[in-house]
PDB file of C-alpha atoms in Angstrom:
ATOM      1  CA  UNK A   1     -43.017  32.322  49.176  1.00 76.00           C
ATOM      2  CA  UNK A   2     -40.380  30.750  51.401  1.00 83.00           C
ATOM      3  CA  UNK A   3     -36.735  29.867  50.985  1.00 90.00           C
ATOM      4  CA  UNK A   4     -35.887  26.613  52.697  1.00 94.00           C
ATOM      5  CA  UNK A   5     -32.367  25.336  53.165  1.00 95.00           C
ATOM      6  CA  UNK A   6     -31.336  21.881  54.260  1.00 97.00           C
ATOM      7  CA  UNK A   7     -27.984  20.705  55.523  1.00 97.00           C
ATOM      8  CA  UNK A   8     -26.294  18.527  54.506  1.00 97.00           C
ATOM      9  CA  UNK A   9     -27.428  18.299  50.882  1.00 96.00           C
ATOM     10  CA  UNK A  10     -26.110  14.759  50.720  1.00 96.00           C
ATOM     11  CA  UNK A  11     -24.118  12.317  52.811  1.00 97.00           C
ATOM     12  CA  UNK A  12     -22.790   8.799  52.721  1.00 97.00           C
ATOM     13  CA  UNK A  13     -22.888   7.078  56.085  1.00 96.00           C
ATOM     14  CA  UNK A  14     -21.916   3.782  57.605  1.00 97.00           C
ATOM     15  CA  UNK A  15     -24.419   1.304  58.948  1.00 97.00           C
ATOM     16  CA  UNK A  16     -25.170   1.809  62.648  1.00 97.00           C
ATOM     17  CA  UNK A  17     -24.345   5.514  62.755  1.00 97.00           C
ATOM     18  CA  UNK A  18     -26.740   8.472  63.024  1.00 97.00           C
ATOM     19  CA  UNK A  19     -27.166  11.592  60.923  1.00 98.00           C
ATOM     20  CA  UNK A  20     -28.877  14.850  61.854  1.00 98.00           C
ATOM     21  CA  UNK A  21     -30.446  16.889  59.066  1.00 98.00           C
ATOM     22  CA  UNK A  22     -31.169  20.572  59.553  1.00 98.00           C
ATOM     23  CA  UNK A  23     -33.977  22.595  57.992  1.00 97.00           C
ATOM     24  CA  UNK A  24     -33.976  26.405  58.112  1.00 96.00           C
ATOM     25  CA  UNK A  25     -36.732  28.653  56.738  1.00 94.00           C
ATOM     26  CA  UNK A  26     -36.504  32.362  56.026  1.00 92.00           C
ATOM     27  CA  UNK A  27     -40.151  33.112  56.846  1.00 84.00           C
ATOM     28  CA  UNK A  28     -42.525  32.615  59.723  1.00 80.00           C
ATOM     29  CA  UNK A  29     -44.240  29.300  59.318  1.00 84.00           C
ATOM     30  CA  UNK A  30     -47.089  27.588  61.080  1.00 81.00           C
ATOM     31  CA  UNK A  31     -46.287  23.997  60.310  1.00 88.00           C
ATOM     32  CA  UNK A  32     -43.154  22.050  59.486  1.00 93.00           C
ATOM     33  CA  UNK A  33     -43.072  18.512  58.177  1.00 95.00           C
ATOM     34  CA  UNK A  34     -40.509  15.850  57.354  1.00 97.00           C
ATOM     35  CA  UNK A  35     -40.956  13.540  54.380  1.00 97.00           C
ATOM     36  CA  UNK A  36     -39.002  10.590  53.026  1.00 97.00           C
ATOM     37  CA  UNK A  37     -38.643   9.808  49.339  1.00 95.00           C
ATOM     38  CA  UNK A  38     -37.095   6.450  48.590  1.00 89.00           C
ATOM     39  CA  UNK A  39     -35.284   6.003  45.265  1.00 81.00           C
ATOM     40  CA  UNK A  40     -37.723   6.314  42.386  1.00 77.00           C
ATOM     41  CA  UNK A  41     -40.642   6.566  44.780  1.00 83.00           C
ATOM     42  CA  UNK A  42     -43.110   9.132  45.955  1.00 89.00           C
ATOM     43  CA  UNK A  43     -43.038  11.096  49.215  1.00 93.00           C
ATOM     44  CA  UNK A  44     -44.164   9.639  52.519  1.00 94.00           C
ATOM     45  CA  UNK A  45     -44.825  11.806  55.550  1.00 94.00           C
ATOM     46  CA  UNK A  46     -42.642  10.900  58.524  1.00 96.00           C
ATOM     47  CA  UNK A  47     -43.899  13.401  61.069  1.00 96.00           C
ATOM     48  CA  UNK A  48     -45.135  16.872  61.860  1.00 94.00           C
ATOM     49  CA  UNK A  49     -42.547  18.888  63.768  1.00 94.00           C
ATOM     50  CA  UNK A  50     -44.217  20.768  66.610  1.00 89.00           C
ATOM     51  CA  UNK A  51     -42.593  23.809  68.134  1.00 88.00           C
ATOM     52  CA  UNK A  52     -41.549  23.196  71.703  1.00 84.00           C
ATOM     53  CA  UNK A  53     -43.144  19.779  71.994  1.00 86.00           C
ATOM     54  CA  UNK A  54     -42.795  16.245  70.726  1.00 90.00           C
ATOM     55  CA  UNK A  55     -43.316  15.636  67.027  1.00 93.00           C
ATOM     56  CA  UNK A  56     -46.404  13.833  65.768  1.00 94.00           C
ATOM     57  CA  UNK A  57     -45.366  10.670  63.931  1.00 96.00           C
ATOM     58  CA  UNK A  58     -47.183   8.852  61.160  1.00 94.00           C
ATOM     59  CA  UNK A  59     -47.866   5.149  61.230  1.00 93.00           C
ATOM     60  CA  UNK A  60     -44.671   3.195  60.693  1.00 94.00           C
ATOM     61  CA  UNK A  61     -42.345   5.896  62.030  1.00 96.00           C
ATOM     62  CA  UNK A  62     -41.183   6.131  65.655  1.00 96.00           C
ATOM     63  CA  UNK A  63     -39.375   8.703  67.729  1.00 96.00           C
ATOM     64  CA  UNK A  64     -36.494   6.398  68.645  1.00 96.00           C
ATOM     65  CA  UNK A  65     -35.604   5.959  64.982  1.00 97.00           C
ATOM     66  CA  UNK A  66     -36.405   9.499  63.775  1.00 97.00           C
ATOM     67  CA  UNK A  67     -36.075  11.971  66.652  1.00 97.00           C
ATOM     68  CA  UNK A  68     -37.179  15.447  65.624  1.00 97.00           C
ATOM     69  CA  UNK A  69     -36.612  18.819  67.242  1.00 95.00           C
ATOM     70  CA  UNK A  70     -38.187  22.175  66.521  1.00 94.00           C
ATOM     71  CA  UNK A  71     -36.852  24.726  68.987  1.00 92.00           C
ATOM     72  CA  UNK A  72     -38.379  27.736  67.212  1.00 90.00           C
ATOM     73  CA  UNK A  73     -40.711  28.706  64.354  1.00 89.00           C
ATOM     74  CA  UNK A  74     -38.117  28.584  61.590  1.00 91.00           C
ATOM     75  CA  UNK A  75     -35.778  25.691  62.403  1.00 94.00           C
ATOM     76  CA  UNK A  76     -36.094  21.937  62.758  1.00 96.00           C
ATOM     77  CA  UNK A  77     -33.844  18.897  62.791  1.00 97.00           C
ATOM     78  CA  UNK A  78     -34.470  15.282  61.862  1.00 98.00           C
ATOM     79  CA  UNK A  79     -32.096  12.582  63.061  1.00 98.00           C
ATOM     80  CA  UNK A  80     -31.926   9.225  61.345  1.00 98.00           C
ATOM     81  CA  UNK A  81     -30.674   6.879  64.051  1.00 97.00           C
ATOM     82  CA  UNK A  82     -28.864   3.566  63.894  1.00 97.00           C
ATOM     83  CA  UNK A  83     -28.941   3.658  60.134  1.00 97.00           C
ATOM     84  CA  UNK A  84     -29.234   0.676  57.816  1.00 96.00           C
ATOM     85  CA  UNK A  85     -29.092   0.544  53.998  1.00 95.00           C
ATOM     86  CA  UNK A  86     -32.911   0.592  53.975  1.00 94.00           C
ATOM     87  CA  UNK A  87     -32.736   4.178  55.264  1.00 96.00           C
ATOM     88  CA  UNK A  88     -31.093   5.310  52.027  1.00 96.00           C
ATOM     89  CA  UNK A  89     -33.523   7.947  50.784  1.00 96.00           C
ATOM     90  CA  UNK A  90     -34.051  11.612  50.162  1.00 96.00           C
ATOM     91  CA  UNK A  91     -35.305  13.389  53.271  1.00 98.00           C
ATOM     92  CA  UNK A  92     -37.247  16.595  52.690  1.00 97.00           C
ATOM     93  CA  UNK A  93     -38.631  19.180  55.021  1.00 97.00           C
ATOM     94  CA  UNK A  94     -41.667  21.186  54.053  1.00 95.00           C
ATOM     95  CA  UNK A  95     -43.393  24.169  55.597  1.00 93.00           C
ATOM     96  CA  UNK A  96     -46.738  25.873  55.519  1.00 87.00           C
ATOM     97  CA  UNK A  97     -46.624  29.633  55.796  1.00 79.00           C
ATOM     98  CA  UNK A  98     -48.659  31.741  58.191  1.00 71.00           C
ATOM     99  CA  UNK A  99     -52.082  32.499  56.684  1.00 70.00           C
ATOM    100  CA  UNK A 100     -51.329  30.482  53.550  1.00 71.00           C
ATOM    101  CA  UNK A 101     -52.392  27.020  52.439  1.00 71.00           C
ATOM    102  CA  UNK A 102     -49.393  26.523  50.175  1.00 81.00           C
ATOM    103  CA  UNK A 103     -46.668  24.129  51.227  1.00 87.00           C
ATOM    104  CA  UNK A 104     -43.077  24.671  50.244  1.00 92.00           C
ATOM    105  CA  UNK A 105     -40.405  22.003  50.133  1.00 95.00           C
ATOM    106  CA  UNK A 106     -36.723  22.138  50.813  1.00 95.00           C
ATOM    107  CA  UNK A 107     -34.253  20.751  48.271  1.00 95.00           C
ATOM    108  CA  UNK A 108     -33.848  17.530  50.216  1.00 96.00           C
ATOM    109  CA  UNK A 109     -30.972  15.637  51.783  1.00 97.00           C
ATOM    110  CA  UNK A 110     -29.817  12.607  49.819  1.00 96.00           C
ATOM    111  CA  UNK A 111     -28.678   9.930  52.250  1.00 97.00           C
ATOM    112  CA  UNK A 112     -26.800   6.795  51.263  1.00 96.00           C
ATOM    113  CA  UNK A 113     -26.139   4.174  53.918  1.00 97.00           C
ATOM    114  CA  UNK A 114     -23.462   1.590  53.208  1.00 95.00           C
TER     115      UNK A 114
ATOM    116  CA  UNK B   1     -56.239   4.598  54.140  1.00 76.00           C
ATOM    117  CA  UNK B   2     -56.519   6.673  51.015  1.00 80.00           C
ATOM    118  CA  UNK B   3     -54.605   5.402  47.988  1.00 86.00           C
ATOM    119  CA  UNK B   4     -53.663   7.610  45.056  1.00 91.00           C
ATOM    120  CA  UNK B   5     -52.777   5.937  41.787  1.00 94.00           C
ATOM    121  CA  UNK B   6     -51.063   7.777  38.975  1.00 96.00           C
ATOM    122  CA  UNK B   7     -50.712   6.640  35.403  1.00 95.00           C
ATOM    123  CA  UNK B   8     -48.627   6.193  33.488  1.00 96.00           C
ATOM    124  CA  UNK B   9     -45.686   5.728  35.847  1.00 95.00           C
ATOM    125  CA  UNK B  10     -43.210   6.670  33.142  1.00 96.00           C
ATOM    126  CA  UNK B  11     -43.606   8.634  29.927  1.00 96.00           C
ATOM    127  CA  UNK B  12     -40.967   9.458  27.329  1.00 97.00           C
ATOM    128  CA  UNK B  13     -41.978  11.729  24.468  1.00 97.00           C
ATOM    129  CA  UNK B  14     -40.502  14.044  21.867  1.00 97.00           C
ATOM    130  CA  UNK B  15     -40.549  17.791  22.235  1.00 97.00           C
ATOM    131  CA  UNK B  16     -43.741  19.255  20.752  1.00 97.00           C
ATOM    132  CA  UNK B  17     -45.972  16.291  21.570  1.00 97.00           C
ATOM    133  CA  UNK B  18     -49.009  16.438  23.828  1.00 97.00           C
ATOM    134  CA  UNK B  19     -49.510  14.237  26.865  1.00 97.00           C
ATOM    135  CA  UNK B  20     -51.932  13.516  29.667  1.00 98.00           C
ATOM    136  CA  UNK B  21     -51.254  12.020  33.077  1.00 98.00           C
ATOM    137  CA  UNK B  22     -53.914  10.788  35.441  1.00 97.00           C
ATOM    138  CA  UNK B  23     -54.484  10.601  39.166  1.00 96.00           C
ATOM    139  CA  UNK B  24     -57.181   8.442  40.741  1.00 95.00           C
ATOM    140  CA  UNK B  25     -58.104   8.209  44.391  1.00 92.00           C
ATOM    141  CA  UNK B  26     -59.725   5.427  46.366  1.00 90.00           C
ATOM    142  CA  UNK B  27     -61.786   8.075  48.175  1.00 89.00           C
ATOM    143  CA  UNK B  28     -62.985  11.617  47.589  1.00 89.00           C
ATOM    144  CA  UNK B  29     -60.265  14.239  47.622  1.00 87.00           C
ATOM    145  CA  UNK B  30     -60.438  16.956  50.235  1.00 83.00           C
ATOM    146  CA  UNK B  31     -58.545  19.104  47.766  1.00 87.00           C
ATOM    147  CA  UNK B  32     -56.127  18.012  45.101  1.00 92.00           C
ATOM    148  CA  UNK B  33     -52.747  19.450  44.338  1.00 93.00           C
ATOM    149  CA  UNK B  34     -50.334  18.802  41.495  1.00 96.00           C
ATOM    150  CA  UNK B  35     -46.593  19.186  42.018  1.00 96.00           C
ATOM    151  CA  UNK B  36     -43.566  18.966  39.767  1.00 96.00           C
ATOM    152  CA  UNK B  37     -40.233  17.803  41.110  1.00 95.00           C
ATOM    153  CA  UNK B  38     -36.974  18.186  39.241  1.00 93.00           C
ATOM    154  CA  UNK B  39     -33.879  16.138  40.094  1.00 87.00           C
ATOM    155  CA  UNK B  40     -32.118  17.430  43.181  1.00 87.00           C
ATOM    156  CA  UNK B  41     -35.013  19.654  44.165  1.00 92.00           C
ATOM    157  CA  UNK B  42     -38.121  19.429  46.287  1.00 93.00           C
ATOM    158  CA  UNK B  43     -41.603  19.341  44.750  1.00 94.00           C
ATOM    159  CA  UNK B  44     -43.046  22.668  43.612  1.00 94.00           C
ATOM    160  CA  UNK B  45     -46.768  23.304  43.706  1.00 93.00           C
ATOM    161  CA  UNK B  46     -48.366  23.792  40.291  1.00 95.00           C
ATOM    162  CA  UNK B  47     -52.047  24.051  41.151  1.00 94.00           C
ATOM    163  CA  UNK B  48     -54.733  23.353  43.738  1.00 91.00           C
ATOM    164  CA  UNK B  49     -58.220  22.261  42.686  1.00 91.00           C
ATOM    165  CA  UNK B  50     -61.103  22.006  45.082  1.00 89.00           C
ATOM    166  CA  UNK B  51     -64.418  21.978  43.193  1.00 90.00           C
ATOM    167  CA  UNK B  52     -65.652  18.961  41.221  1.00 91.00           C
ATOM    168  CA  UNK B  53     -65.509  19.652  37.478  1.00 92.00           C
ATOM    169  CA  UNK B  54     -63.015  22.459  37.943  1.00 94.00           C
ATOM    170  CA  UNK B  55     -60.575  23.216  35.128  1.00 96.00           C
ATOM    171  CA  UNK B  56     -57.467  25.321  35.611  1.00 96.00           C
ATOM    172  CA  UNK B  57     -54.868  26.388  33.092  1.00 96.00           C
ATOM    173  CA  UNK B  58     -51.268  27.305  33.698  1.00 94.00           C
ATOM    174  CA  UNK B  59     -49.700  28.286  30.370  1.00 95.00           C
ATOM    175  CA  UNK B  60     -49.447  24.971  28.454  1.00 97.00           C
ATOM    176  CA  UNK B  61     -50.725  22.901  31.383  1.00 97.00           C
ATOM    177  CA  UNK B  62     -54.424  22.143  31.834  1.00 97.00           C
ATOM    178  CA  UNK B  63     -55.678  20.565  35.043  1.00 97.00           C
ATOM    179  CA  UNK B  64     -59.087  18.928  35.332  1.00 96.00           C
ATOM    180  CA  UNK B  65     -60.802  17.735  38.476  1.00 95.00           C
ATOM    181  CA  UNK B  66     -63.436  15.044  38.077  1.00 94.00           C
ATOM    182  CA  UNK B  67     -67.054  15.778  38.912  1.00 93.00           C
ATOM    183  CA  UNK B  68     -67.000  13.218  41.694  1.00 93.00           C
ATOM    184  CA  UNK B  69     -63.705  14.626  43.045  1.00 92.00           C
ATOM    185  CA  UNK B  70     -62.016  11.231  42.899  1.00 93.00           C
ATOM    186  CA  UNK B  71     -59.881  11.741  39.830  1.00 94.00           C
ATOM    187  CA  UNK B  72     -57.851  14.363  38.033  1.00 96.00           C
ATOM    188  CA  UNK B  73     -55.833  14.798  34.896  1.00 97.00           C
ATOM    189  CA  UNK B  74     -52.932  16.974  33.840  1.00 97.00           C
ATOM    190  CA  UNK B  75     -52.599  17.714  30.138  1.00 98.00           C
ATOM    191  CA  UNK B  76     -49.489  19.302  28.671  1.00 97.00           C
ATOM    192  CA  UNK B  77     -49.660  20.812  25.209  1.00 97.00           C
ATOM    193  CA  UNK B  78     -46.557  20.998  23.010  1.00 97.00           C
ATOM    194  CA  UNK B  79     -44.209  19.602  25.646  1.00 97.00           C
ATOM    195  CA  UNK B  80     -40.806  21.207  26.074  1.00 97.00           C
ATOM    196  CA  UNK B  81     -37.594  19.744  27.482  1.00 96.00           C
ATOM    197  CA  UNK B  82     -38.086  21.974  30.514  1.00 95.00           C
ATOM    198  CA  UNK B  83     -41.232  20.013  31.357  1.00 96.00           C
ATOM    199  CA  UNK B  84     -39.089  17.003  32.230  1.00 96.00           C
ATOM    200  CA  UNK B  85     -39.577  15.916  35.833  1.00 95.00           C
ATOM    201  CA  UNK B  86     -41.626  13.928  38.287  1.00 95.00           C
ATOM    202  CA  UNK B  87     -45.287  14.920  38.430  1.00 97.00           C
ATOM    203  CA  UNK B  88     -47.037  14.185  41.685  1.00 96.00           C
ATOM    204  CA  UNK B  89     -50.644  14.492  42.679  1.00 96.00           C
ATOM    205  CA  UNK B  90     -51.487  14.895  46.335  1.00 94.00           C
ATOM    206  CA  UNK B  91     -54.519  15.139  48.574  1.00 92.00           C
ATOM    207  CA  UNK B  92     -54.069  18.226  50.675  1.00 84.00           C
ATOM    208  CA  UNK B  93     -56.483  16.848  53.254  1.00 77.00           C
ATOM    209  CA  UNK B  94     -57.836  18.867  56.112  1.00 63.00           C
ATOM    210  CA  UNK B  95     -56.528  22.393  56.329  1.00 60.00           C
ATOM    211  CA  UNK B  96     -56.006  21.847  60.030  1.00 68.00           C
ATOM    212  CA  UNK B  97     -53.377  19.129  59.720  1.00 76.00           C
ATOM    213  CA  UNK B  98     -51.496  20.311  56.644  1.00 79.00           C
ATOM    214  CA  UNK B  99     -50.569  16.736  55.788  1.00 86.00           C
ATOM    215  CA  UNK B 100     -50.168  15.689  52.169  1.00 90.00           C
ATOM    216  CA  UNK B 101     -50.832  12.217  50.784  1.00 91.00           C
ATOM    217  CA  UNK B 102     -48.954  11.728  47.534  1.00 93.00           C
ATOM    218  CA  UNK B 103     -49.491   9.491  44.556  1.00 94.00           C
ATOM    219  CA  UNK B 104     -46.520   7.474  43.345  1.00 93.00           C
ATOM    220  CA  UNK B 105     -45.771   9.966  40.600  1.00 95.00           C
ATOM    221  CA  UNK B 106     -45.358  10.069  36.841  1.00 96.00           C
ATOM    222  CA  UNK B 107     -41.831  10.493  35.524  1.00 95.00           C
ATOM    223  CA  UNK B 108     -41.893  12.540  32.329  1.00 96.00           C
ATOM    224  CA  UNK B 109     -38.944  12.708  29.981  1.00 96.00           C
ATOM    225  CA  UNK B 110     -39.180  15.137  27.077  1.00 97.00           C
ATOM    226  CA  UNK B 111     -36.510  14.546  24.473  1.00 97.00           C
ATOM    227  CA  UNK B 112     -35.271  17.295  22.141  1.00 95.00           C
TER     228      UNK B 112
END
């Protein structure tokens, strides 16, 4: 299994500001992903974080709004830029371990934008 | 675009009752996974089913995968308060991409 930590666990931010969320994994992983879960909703994939190169974004998500870094195998950041109240959500990172098909999720970062 | 529909969206039952939740896809699943998510936590994988008609059991939970691989059910026997949470089905898709497509979830509340 994998232990995934996210920082911060929650934050309340003002409209127009940006927040960077960190994801750290204690195991070697092959893939890292960022998901968004809006209040009372399911999870939607934002992007795949690629080590050493630009992330691969899903339809409806763009790099200018959600820049992602992954400098090494076990760490990634997601920035939510120029925030609006519509960005209020839980943001979760998930990982797939080397030689395993199972995905593990972090505890999430609960973001409220005022 | 594949759409996953779960029903019911919300279920509130008494401890000891049985329940079934359903997941239907607009297209054939590559492989289907069921997750449970508790408040303040990320989803946790319960099971993966791949073969049409497959049945898997995990203690009081029974998972069935339809013969046509377009639907699945999760049955819980003698529900306990610890079963409370959000149950999500997901298509695990191609093993190369690792992407998950989730249904909208079933919120289960088990009352003592």
